[in-house]
CSV table of C-alpha atoms and ligand atoms in Angstrom, one decimal:
chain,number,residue,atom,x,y,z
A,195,UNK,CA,99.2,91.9,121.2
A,196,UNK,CA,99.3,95.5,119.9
A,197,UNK,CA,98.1,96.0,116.8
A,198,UNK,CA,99.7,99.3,115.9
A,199,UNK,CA,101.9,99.5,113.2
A,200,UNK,CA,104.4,102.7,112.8
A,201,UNK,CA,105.3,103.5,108.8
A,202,UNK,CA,108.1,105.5,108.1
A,203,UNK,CA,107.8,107.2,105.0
A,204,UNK,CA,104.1,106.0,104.9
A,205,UNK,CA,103.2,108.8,103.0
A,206,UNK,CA,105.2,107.6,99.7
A,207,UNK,CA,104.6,105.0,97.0
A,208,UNK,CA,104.6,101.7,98.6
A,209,UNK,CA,103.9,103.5,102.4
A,210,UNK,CA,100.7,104.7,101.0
A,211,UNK,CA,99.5,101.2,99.4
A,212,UNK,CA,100.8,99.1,102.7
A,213,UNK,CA,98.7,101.5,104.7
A,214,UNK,CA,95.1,100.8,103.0
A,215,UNK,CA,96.4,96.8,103.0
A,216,UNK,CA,97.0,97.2,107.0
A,217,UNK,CA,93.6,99.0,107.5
A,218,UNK,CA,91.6,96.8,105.7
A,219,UNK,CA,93.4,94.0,107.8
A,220,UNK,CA,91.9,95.4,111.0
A,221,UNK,CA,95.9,96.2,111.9
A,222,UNK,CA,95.6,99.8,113.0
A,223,UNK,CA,98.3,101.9,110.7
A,224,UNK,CA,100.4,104.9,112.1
A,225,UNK,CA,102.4,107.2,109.4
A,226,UNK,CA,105.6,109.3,110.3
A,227,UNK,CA,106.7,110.8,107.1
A,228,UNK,CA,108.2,114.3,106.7
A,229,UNK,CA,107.1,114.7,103.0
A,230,UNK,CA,110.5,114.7,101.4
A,231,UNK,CA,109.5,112.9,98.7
A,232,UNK,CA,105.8,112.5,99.3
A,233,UNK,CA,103.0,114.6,99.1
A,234,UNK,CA,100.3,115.6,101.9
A,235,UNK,CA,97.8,115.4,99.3
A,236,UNK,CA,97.9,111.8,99.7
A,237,UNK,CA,96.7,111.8,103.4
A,238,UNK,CA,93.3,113.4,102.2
A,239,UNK,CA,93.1,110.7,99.7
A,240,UNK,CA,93.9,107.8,102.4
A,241,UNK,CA,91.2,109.3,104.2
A,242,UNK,CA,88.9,109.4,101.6
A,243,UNK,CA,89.1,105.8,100.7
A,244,UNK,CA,89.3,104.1,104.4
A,245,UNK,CA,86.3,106.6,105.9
A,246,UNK,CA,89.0,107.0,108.6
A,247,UNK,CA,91.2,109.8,110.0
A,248,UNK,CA,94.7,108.7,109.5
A,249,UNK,CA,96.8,108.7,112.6
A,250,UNK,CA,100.0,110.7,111.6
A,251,UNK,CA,103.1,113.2,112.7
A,252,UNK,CA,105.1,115.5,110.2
A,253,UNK,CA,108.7,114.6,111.1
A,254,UNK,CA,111.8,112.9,110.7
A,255,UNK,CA,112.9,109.3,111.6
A,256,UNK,CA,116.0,111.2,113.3
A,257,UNK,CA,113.7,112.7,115.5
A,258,UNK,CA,114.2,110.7,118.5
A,259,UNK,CA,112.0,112.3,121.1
A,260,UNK,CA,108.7,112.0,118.3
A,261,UNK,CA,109.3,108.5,117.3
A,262,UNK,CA,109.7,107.3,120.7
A,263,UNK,CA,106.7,109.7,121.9
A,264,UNK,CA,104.4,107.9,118.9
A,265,UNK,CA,105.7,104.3,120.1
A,266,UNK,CA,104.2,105.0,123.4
A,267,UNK,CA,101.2,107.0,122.7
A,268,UNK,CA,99.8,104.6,120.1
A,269,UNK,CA,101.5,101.2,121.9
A,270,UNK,CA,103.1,100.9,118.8
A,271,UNK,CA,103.5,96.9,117.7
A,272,UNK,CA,105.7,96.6,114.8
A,273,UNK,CA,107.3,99.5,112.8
A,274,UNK,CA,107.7,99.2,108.9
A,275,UNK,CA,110.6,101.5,107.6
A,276,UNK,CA,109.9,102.8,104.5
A,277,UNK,CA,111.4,105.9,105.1
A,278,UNK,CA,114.6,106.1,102.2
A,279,UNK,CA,116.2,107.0,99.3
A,280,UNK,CA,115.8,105.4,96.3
A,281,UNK,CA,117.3,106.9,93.2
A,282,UNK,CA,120.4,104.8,92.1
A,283,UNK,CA,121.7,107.8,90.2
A,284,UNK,CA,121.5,110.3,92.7
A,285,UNK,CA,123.1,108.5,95.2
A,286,UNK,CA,126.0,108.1,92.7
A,287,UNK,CA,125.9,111.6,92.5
A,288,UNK,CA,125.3,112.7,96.7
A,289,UNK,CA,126.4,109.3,98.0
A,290,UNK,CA,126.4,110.8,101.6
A,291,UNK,CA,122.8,112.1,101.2
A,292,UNK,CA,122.1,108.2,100.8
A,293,UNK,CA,124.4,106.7,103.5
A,294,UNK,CA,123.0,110.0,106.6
A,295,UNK,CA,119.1,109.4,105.3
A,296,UNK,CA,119.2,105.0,104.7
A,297,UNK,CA,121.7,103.9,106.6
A,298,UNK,CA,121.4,106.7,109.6
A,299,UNK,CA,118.2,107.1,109.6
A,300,UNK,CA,117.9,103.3,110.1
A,301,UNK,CA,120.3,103.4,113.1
A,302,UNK,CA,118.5,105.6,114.7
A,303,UNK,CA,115.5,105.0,114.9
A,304,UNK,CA,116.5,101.2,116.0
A,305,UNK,CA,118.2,103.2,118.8
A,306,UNK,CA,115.2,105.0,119.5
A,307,UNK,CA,113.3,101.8,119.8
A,308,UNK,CA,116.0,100.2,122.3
A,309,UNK,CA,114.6,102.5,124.6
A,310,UNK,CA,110.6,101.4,124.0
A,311,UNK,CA,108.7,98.1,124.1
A,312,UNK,CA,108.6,97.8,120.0
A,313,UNK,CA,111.2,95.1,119.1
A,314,UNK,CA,109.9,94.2,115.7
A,315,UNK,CA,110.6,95.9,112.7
A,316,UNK,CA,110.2,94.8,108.6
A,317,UNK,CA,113.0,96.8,106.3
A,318,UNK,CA,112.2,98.1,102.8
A,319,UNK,CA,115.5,96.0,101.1
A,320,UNK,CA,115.9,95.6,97.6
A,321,UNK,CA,116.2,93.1,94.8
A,322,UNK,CA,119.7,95.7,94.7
A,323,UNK,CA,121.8,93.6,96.9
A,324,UNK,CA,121.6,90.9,94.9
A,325,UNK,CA,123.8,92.7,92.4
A,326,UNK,CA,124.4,91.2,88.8
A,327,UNK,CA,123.0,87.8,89.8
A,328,UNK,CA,125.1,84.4,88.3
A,329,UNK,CA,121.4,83.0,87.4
A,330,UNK,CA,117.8,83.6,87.6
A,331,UNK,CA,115.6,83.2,89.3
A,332,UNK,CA,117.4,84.5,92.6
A,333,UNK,CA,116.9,82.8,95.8
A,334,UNK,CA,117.6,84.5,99.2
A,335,UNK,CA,120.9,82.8,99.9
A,336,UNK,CA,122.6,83.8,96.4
A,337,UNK,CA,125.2,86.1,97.4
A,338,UNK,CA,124.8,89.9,98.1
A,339,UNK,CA,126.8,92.8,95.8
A,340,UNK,CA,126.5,96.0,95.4
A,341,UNK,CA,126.8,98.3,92.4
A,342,UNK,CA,125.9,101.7,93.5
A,343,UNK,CA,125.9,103.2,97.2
A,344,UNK,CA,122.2,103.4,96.9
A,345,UNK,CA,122.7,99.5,96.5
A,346,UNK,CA,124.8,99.3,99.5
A,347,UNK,CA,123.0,101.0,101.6
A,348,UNK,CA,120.1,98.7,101.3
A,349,UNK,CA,123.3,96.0,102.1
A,350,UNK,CA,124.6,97.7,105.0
A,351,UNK,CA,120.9,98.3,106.7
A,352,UNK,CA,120.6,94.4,105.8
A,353,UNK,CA,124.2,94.3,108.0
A,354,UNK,CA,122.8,96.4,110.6
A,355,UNK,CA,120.1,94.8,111.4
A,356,UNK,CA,121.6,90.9,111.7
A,357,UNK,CA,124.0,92.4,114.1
A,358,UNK,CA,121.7,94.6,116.3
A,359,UNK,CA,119.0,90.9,115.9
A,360,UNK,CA,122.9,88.7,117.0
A,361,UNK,CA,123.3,91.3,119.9
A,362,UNK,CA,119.7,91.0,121.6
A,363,UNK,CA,117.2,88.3,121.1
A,364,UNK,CA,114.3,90.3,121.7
A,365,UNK,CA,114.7,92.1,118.3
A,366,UNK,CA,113.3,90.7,115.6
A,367,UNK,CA,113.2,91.8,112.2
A,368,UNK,CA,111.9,90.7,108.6
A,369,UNK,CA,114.0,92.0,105.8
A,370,UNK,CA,111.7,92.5,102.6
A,371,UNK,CA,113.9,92.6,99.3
A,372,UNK,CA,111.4,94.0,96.8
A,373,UNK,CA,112.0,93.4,93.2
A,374,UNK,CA,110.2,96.1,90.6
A,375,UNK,CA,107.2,97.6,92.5
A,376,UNK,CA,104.5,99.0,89.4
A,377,UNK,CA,100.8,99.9,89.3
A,378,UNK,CA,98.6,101.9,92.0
A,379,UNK,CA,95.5,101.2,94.1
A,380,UNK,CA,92.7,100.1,91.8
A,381,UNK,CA,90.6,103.1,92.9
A,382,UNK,CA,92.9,105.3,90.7
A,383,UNK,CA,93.1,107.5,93.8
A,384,UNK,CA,97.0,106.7,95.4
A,385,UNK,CA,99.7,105.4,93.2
A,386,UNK,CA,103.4,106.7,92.2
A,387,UNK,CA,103.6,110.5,91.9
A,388,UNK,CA,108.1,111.0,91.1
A,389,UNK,CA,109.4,114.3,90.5
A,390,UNK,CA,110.8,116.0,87.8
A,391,UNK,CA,111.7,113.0,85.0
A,392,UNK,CA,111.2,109.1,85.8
A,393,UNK,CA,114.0,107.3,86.4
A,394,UNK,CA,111.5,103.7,86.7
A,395,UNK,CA,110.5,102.2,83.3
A,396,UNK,CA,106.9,102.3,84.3
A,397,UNK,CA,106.4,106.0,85.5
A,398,UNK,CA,108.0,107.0,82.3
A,399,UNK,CA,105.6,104.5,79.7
A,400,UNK,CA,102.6,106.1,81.4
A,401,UNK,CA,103.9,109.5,81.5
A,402,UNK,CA,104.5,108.9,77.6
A,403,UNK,CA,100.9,107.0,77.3
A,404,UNK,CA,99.1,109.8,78.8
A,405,UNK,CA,101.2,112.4,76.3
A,406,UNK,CA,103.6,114.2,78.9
A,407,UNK,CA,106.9,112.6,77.1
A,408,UNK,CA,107.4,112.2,73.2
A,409,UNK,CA,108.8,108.8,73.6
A,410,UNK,CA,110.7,106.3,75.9
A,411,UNK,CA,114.3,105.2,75.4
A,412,UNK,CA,114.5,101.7,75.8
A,413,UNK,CA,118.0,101.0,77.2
A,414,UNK,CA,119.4,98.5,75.2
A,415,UNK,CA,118.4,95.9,72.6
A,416,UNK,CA,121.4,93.2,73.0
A,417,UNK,CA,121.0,91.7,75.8
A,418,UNK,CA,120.9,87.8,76.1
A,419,UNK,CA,117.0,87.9,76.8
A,420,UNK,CA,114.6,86.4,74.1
A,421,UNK,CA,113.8,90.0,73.2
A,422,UNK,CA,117.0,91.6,73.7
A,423,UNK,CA,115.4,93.7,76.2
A,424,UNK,CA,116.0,94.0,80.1
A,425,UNK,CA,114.1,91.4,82.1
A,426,UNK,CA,112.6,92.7,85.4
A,427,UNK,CA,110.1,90.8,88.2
A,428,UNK,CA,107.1,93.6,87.9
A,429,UNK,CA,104.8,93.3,91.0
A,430,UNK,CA,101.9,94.9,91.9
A,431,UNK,CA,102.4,97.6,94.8
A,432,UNK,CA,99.1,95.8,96.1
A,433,UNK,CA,100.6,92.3,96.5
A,434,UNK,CA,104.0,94.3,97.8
A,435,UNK,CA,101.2,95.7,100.3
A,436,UNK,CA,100.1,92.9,100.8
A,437,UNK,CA,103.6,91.5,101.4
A,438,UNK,CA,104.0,93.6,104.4
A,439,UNK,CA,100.9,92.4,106.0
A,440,UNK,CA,102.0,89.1,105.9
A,441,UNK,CA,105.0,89.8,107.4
A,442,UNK,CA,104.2,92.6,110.0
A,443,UNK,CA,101.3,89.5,111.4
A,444,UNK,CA,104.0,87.2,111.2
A,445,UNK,CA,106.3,89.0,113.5
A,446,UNK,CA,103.9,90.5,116.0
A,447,UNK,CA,102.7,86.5,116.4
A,448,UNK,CA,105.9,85.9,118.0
A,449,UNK,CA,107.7,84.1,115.3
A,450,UNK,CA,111.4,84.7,114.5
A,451,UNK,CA,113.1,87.4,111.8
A,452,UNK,CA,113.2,86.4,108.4
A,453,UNK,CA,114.7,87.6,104.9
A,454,UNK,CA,112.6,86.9,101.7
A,455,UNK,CA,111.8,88.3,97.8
A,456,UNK,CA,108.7,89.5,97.2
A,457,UNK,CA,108.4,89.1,93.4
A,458,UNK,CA,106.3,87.2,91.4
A,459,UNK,CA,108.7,84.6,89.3
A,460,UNK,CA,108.1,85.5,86.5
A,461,UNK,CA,110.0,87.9,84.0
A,462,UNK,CA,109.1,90.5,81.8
A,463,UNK,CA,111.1,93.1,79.6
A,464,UNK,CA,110.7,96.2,78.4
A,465,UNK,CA,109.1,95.4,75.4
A,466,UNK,CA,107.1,93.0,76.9
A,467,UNK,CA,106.3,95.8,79.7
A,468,UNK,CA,105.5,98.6,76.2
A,469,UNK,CA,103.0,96.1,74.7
A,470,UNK,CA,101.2,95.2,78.1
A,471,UNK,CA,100.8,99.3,78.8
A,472,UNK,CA,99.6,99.9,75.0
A,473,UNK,CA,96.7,97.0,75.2
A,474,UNK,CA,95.5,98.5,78.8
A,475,UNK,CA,95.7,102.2,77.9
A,476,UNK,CA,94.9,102.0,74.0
A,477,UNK,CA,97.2,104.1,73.7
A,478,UNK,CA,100.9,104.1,71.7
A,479,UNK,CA,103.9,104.2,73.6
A,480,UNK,CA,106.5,105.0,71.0
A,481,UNK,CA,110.0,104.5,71.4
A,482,UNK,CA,113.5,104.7,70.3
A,483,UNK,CA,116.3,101.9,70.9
A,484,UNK,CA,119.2,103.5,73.2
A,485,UNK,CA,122.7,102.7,74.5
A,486,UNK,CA,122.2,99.9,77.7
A,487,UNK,CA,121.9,102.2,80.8
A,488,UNK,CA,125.6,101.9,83.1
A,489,UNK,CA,124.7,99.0,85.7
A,490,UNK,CA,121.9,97.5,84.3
A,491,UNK,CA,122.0,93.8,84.3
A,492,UNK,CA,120.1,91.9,82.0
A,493,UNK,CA,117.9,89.6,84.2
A,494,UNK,CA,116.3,89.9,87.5
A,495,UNK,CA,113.5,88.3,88.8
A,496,UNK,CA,112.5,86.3,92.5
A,497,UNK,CA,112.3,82.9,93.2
A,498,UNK,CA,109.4,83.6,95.5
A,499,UNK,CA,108.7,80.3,97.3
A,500,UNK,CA,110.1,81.3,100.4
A,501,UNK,CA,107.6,84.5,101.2
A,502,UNK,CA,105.2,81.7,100.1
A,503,UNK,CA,106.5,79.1,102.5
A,504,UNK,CA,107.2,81.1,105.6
A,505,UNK,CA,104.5,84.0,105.1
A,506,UNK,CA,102.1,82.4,103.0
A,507,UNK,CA,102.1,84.8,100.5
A,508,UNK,CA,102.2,84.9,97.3
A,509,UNK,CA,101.6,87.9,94.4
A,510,UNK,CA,98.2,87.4,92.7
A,511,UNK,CA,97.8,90.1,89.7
A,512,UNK,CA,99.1,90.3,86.7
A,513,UNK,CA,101.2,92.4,84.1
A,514,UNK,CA,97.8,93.7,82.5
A,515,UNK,CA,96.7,94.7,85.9
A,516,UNK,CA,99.9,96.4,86.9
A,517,UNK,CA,99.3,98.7,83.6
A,518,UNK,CA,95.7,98.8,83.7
A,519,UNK,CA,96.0,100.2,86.9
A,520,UNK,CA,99.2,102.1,86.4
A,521,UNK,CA,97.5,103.6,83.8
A,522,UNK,CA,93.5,104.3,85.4
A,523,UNK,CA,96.1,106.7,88.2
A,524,UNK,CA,98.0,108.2,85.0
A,525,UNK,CA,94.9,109.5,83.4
A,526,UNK,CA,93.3,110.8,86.6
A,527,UNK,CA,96.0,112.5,87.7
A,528,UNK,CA,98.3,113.3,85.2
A,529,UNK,CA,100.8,115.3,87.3
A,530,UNK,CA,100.6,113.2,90.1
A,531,UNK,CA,99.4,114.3,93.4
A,532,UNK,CA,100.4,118.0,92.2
A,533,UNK,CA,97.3,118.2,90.1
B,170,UFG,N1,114.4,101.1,81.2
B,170,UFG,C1,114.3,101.6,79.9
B,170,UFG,N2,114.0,102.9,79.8
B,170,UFG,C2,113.7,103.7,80.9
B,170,UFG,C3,113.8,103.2,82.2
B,170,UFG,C4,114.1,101.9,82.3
B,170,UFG,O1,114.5,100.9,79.0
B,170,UFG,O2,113.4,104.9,80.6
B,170,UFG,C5,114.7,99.7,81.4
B,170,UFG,C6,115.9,99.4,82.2
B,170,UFG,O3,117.1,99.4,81.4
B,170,UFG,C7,115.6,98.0,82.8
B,170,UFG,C8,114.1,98.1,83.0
B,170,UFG,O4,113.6,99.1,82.1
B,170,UFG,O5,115.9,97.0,81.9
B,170,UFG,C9,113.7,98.4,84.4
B,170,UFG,O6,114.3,99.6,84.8
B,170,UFG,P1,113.9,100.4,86.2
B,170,UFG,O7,114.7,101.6,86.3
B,170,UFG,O8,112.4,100.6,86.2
B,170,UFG,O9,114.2,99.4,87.3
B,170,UFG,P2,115.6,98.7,87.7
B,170,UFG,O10,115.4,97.2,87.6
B,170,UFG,O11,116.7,99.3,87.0
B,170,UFG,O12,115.7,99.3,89.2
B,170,UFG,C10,114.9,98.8,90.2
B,170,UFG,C11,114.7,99.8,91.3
B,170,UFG,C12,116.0,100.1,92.0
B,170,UFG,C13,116.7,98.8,92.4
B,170,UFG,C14,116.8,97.9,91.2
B,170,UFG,C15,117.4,96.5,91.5
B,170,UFG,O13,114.2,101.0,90.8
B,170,UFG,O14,115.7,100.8,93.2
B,170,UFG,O15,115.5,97.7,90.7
B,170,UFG,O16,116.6,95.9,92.5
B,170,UFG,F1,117.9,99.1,92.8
């Protein structure tokens, strides 16, 4: 059994945190990313805290001729594809910049891989396909909608990949549909570095912790939540990480493809979210009631028993370690990975 991993888009957020999670695992991580929206910086820092070179190539997931090359040169086991857009805005905006990079990117490289031994792949889906759920918490088989093409994208890769698994029995995939990923690596060394203004909730409350922003908007105050306040599943980008280790050793065991949440269960909202970040910091995080943000629903958050059942994972860290964390990377790095 090969115990090579690929990541696409290793280099970013949750790429970064998966790869420390796989390393310390003994699974031996590979990173394609082509810096797009990730920094180099971060490599150094990966380095730093495994002791290790890290195995990687500057390039593109549409680069057939690299991926297939780094399949076979480092018997590549499983791939993760983390490689994608993200920004629901901007995709409203450049919707074919999100349907070419998420949805072409992710057809290519699975025709890459057709012609290599890899057959296992886990997709970076989103709690985004379950739309503007009918109840909470959301199980896997409530029914998929999209309100935004970044949305169907993540629906249409989801698509892709039952037909091309229908087609071939040798593929097998696991489809991860991550709810809201927050916090950094404990060392205060990797975590979330956006450009230019956050569109997340938690970038921006540390950004406006450490002083960078005036104050956050908080989009809406009437919705049906105890608070009023958006309700999100916040979870740790280490148990995400640690998410994707279960299911990379579940596939490369042999088993079949699978869809699960990873989320916690529980729900939190933005109030709840401005309190947790003030206690860890010490810092204030003022801010001002705004208009509801277009396509926000009001609750979201996982029924997680099925990751639990099937991967035997479960998300182990709390909301005051997602902002004492979160907020440990803010204050050592106040601009990110750009200094
Ligand atoms: N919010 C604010 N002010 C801000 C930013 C966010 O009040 O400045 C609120 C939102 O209205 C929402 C909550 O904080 O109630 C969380 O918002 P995020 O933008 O952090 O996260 P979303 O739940 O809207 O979006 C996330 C991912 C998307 C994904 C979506 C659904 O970022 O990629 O979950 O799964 F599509």
């Amino acid at each position: 059994m090969s115990t090579s991993v690929l990541l696409t888009g290793g280099a970013g957020y949750i790429g970064s945190h998966t790869l420390l999670a796989l390393h310390a695992t003994g699974l031996k991580p590979v990173v394609l990313d082509d810096f797009s929206n990730s920094q180099p910086e971060v490599l150094r820092r990966l380095e730093e805290l495994t002791g290790a070179p890290v195995a990687f190539e500057q390039g593109s997931v549409f680069d057939s001729d690299l991926v297939a090359r780094m399949v076979d040169r480092h018997q590549i086991g499983a791939v993760i594809h983390f490689a994608g857009f993200k920004a629901v805005g901007e995709s409203v905006a450049d919707p074919l910049k999100y349907y070419r990079n998420n949805v072409g990117g992710l057809t290519s490289l699975l025709a890459t891989l057709q012609g290599t031994a890899c057959r296992s792949l886990v997709f970076s889906s989103s709690a985004t396909v379950y739309g503007d759920p009918a109840s909470v918490p959301i199980t896997e088989d409530f029914p998929r909608q999209h309100t935004n093409p970044y949305g169907h994208t993540k629906l249409v890769g989801e698509d892709v990949l039952a037909a091309v698994a229908a087609s071939d029995a040798s593929w097998r995939f696991g489809v991860l549909r991550y709810f809201n990923p927050v916090g950094a690596h404990p060392s205060g060394r990797i975590g979330e570095s956006p450009n230019g203004i956050p569109n997340n909730l938690m970038p921006f409350v540390s950004q406006v912790a450490v002083g960078r922003r005036p104050f956050l908007q908080v989009f809406g105050d009437d919705y049906p939540t105890p608070d009023g306040t958006g309700v999100r599943d916040y979870i740790h980008v280490c148990d995400l990480a640690e998410g994707h280790v279960a299911a990379v050793r579940h596939l490369l065991a042999g088993n079949p493809g699978f869809t699960v949440n990873l989320g916690t269960g529980k729900g939190s909202s933005v109030l709840d979210m401005v309190k947790s970040f003030e206690a860890a910091s010490g810092k204030p995080v003022p801010y001002r009631i705004a208009p509801r943000r277009p396509g926000d629903v009001a609750e979201c958050y996982a029924d997680p028993a099925s990751a639990l059942a099937l991967l035997g994972w479960q998300a182990r860290l709390t909301l005051d370690d997602m902002c004492r964390d979160s907020w440990r990377w803010q204050e050592a790095n106040p601009h990110g990975y750009g200094g």
